[in-house]
Amino acid sequence: MAKLIYVNNVSLDGYMEDERGAFDWFPIGDEVFAFHTDLLRSAGTLLYGRRLYEAMALWETDAALAAQSDLTADFANAWQAAGKVVYSTTLTAVSTADTRIERQFDPAAVRELKATADSDLTVGGANLAAQAFAAGLVDECQLLILPVVVGGGKPGLPTGIRANLELLDERRFRNGVVHLRYRVQGQ
């Protein structure tokens, strides 16, 4: 059975966006960017909320992004290779290949997807991830903690949901970013 993995970049104080809704404070760097690409490459299907999908679709629709460097080209190729499911009540069409729209999050359908997938799935987007956590579907939580305090904004982890975690791995990058990989216990 494939795992459903929640992957997110968060500030040291736990936010994925600051109070303005921006996430331009990420000090990614080449080492962390390559790590993100490897994470992405390991997933066969990406489950996204609408806002995250629209931001990430540029990796397929804007050729200039991939043309910036070998690293960005590699990331674009990995992103395009994955299947995508976008959960949205407002999106009428998708702009990328191998992408479908689902109008609502259906835990039974995601369980079936996990049971039949050849490789792991990732879930992204705060609201969608909260639904997956609440349904007990998240098997791993992988956070990249960025060395910045933003003071408020959108939490990187769901609020109002308790989950016990077991640390599986950690990695420290030269630019101060730390990757933490947890198993969600009881899943």
Short mmCIF file of C-alpha atoms in Angstrom, two decimals, residues 19-85:
data_model
loop_
_atom_site.label_atom_id
_atom_site.label_comp_id
_atom_site.label_asym_id
_atom_site.label_seq_id
_atom_site.Cartn_x
_atom_site.Cartn_y
_atom_site.Cartn_z
CA GLU A 19 0.07 37.42 7.48
CA ARG A 20 -0.01 38.85 3.92
CA GLY A 21 -0.42 35.39 2.43
CA ALA A 22 3.13 35.51 1.07
CA PHE A 23 5.75 32.78 1.21
CA ASP A 24 8.58 34.74 -0.41
CA TRP A 25 10.70 34.38 2.71
CA PHE A 26 11.88 30.87 1.82
CA PRO A 27 15.71 30.65 1.73
CA ILE A 28 15.55 27.54 -0.43
CA GLY A 29 19.01 27.38 -2.05
CA ASP A 30 20.23 24.72 -4.49
CA GLU A 31 20.75 21.98 -1.90
CA VAL A 32 17.20 22.24 -0.53
CA PHE A 33 15.74 22.69 -4.03
CA ALA A 34 17.38 19.43 -5.17
CA PHE A 35 16.05 17.71 -2.03
CA HIS A 36 12.53 18.94 -2.89
CA THR A 37 12.95 17.51 -6.38
CA ASP A 38 13.91 14.11 -4.97
CA LEU A 39 10.85 14.17 -2.68
CA LEU A 40 8.65 15.05 -5.62
CA ARG A 41 10.16 12.37 -7.83
CA SER A 42 9.26 9.71 -5.23
CA ALA A 43 5.54 10.54 -5.47
CA GLY A 44 3.38 9.19 -8.24
CA THR A 45 0.34 11.33 -7.41
CA LEU A 46 0.02 14.81 -5.95
CA LEU A 47 -3.18 15.77 -4.12
CA TYR A 48 -3.59 19.54 -4.15
CA GLY A 49 -5.99 22.20 -3.07
CA ARG A 50 -6.83 24.77 -5.74
CA ARG A 51 -4.48 27.54 -4.60
CA LEU A 52 -1.45 25.27 -4.37
CA TYR A 53 -2.27 23.69 -7.74
CA GLU A 54 -2.52 27.07 -9.42
CA ALA A 55 0.85 28.09 -7.98
CA MET A 56 2.53 24.82 -8.93
CA ALA A 57 0.98 24.53 -12.43
CA LEU A 58 3.51 27.13 -13.58
CA TRP A 59 6.09 24.33 -13.56
CA GLU A 60 4.29 22.99 -16.63
CA THR A 61 2.72 26.08 -18.18
CA ASP A 62 5.66 28.51 -17.90
CA ALA A 63 8.64 27.12 -19.83
CA ALA A 64 10.82 29.98 -18.58
CA LEU A 65 10.86 28.42 -15.07
CA ALA A 66 12.43 25.19 -16.30
CA ALA A 67 14.84 27.10 -18.51
CA GLN A 68 16.43 28.92 -15.55
CA SER A 69 18.85 26.10 -14.65
CA ASP A 70 19.43 22.37 -14.69
CA LEU A 71 17.93 22.24 -11.17
CA THR A 72 14.70 23.94 -12.21
CA ALA A 73 14.47 21.80 -15.36
CA ASP A 74 14.82 18.66 -13.22
CA PHE A 75 12.11 19.89 -10.83
CA ALA A 76 9.76 20.75 -13.72
CA ASN A 77 10.25 17.29 -15.22
CA ALA A 78 9.56 15.58 -11.89
CA TRP A 79 6.45 17.72 -11.31
CA GLN A 80 5.11 17.05 -14.79
CA ALA A 81 5.67 13.29 -14.46
CA ALA A 82 3.36 12.98 -11.44
CA GLY A 83 -0.40 12.59 -11.68
CA LYS A 84 -2.37 15.36 -10.02
CA VAL A 85 -5.75 15.49 -8.31
#
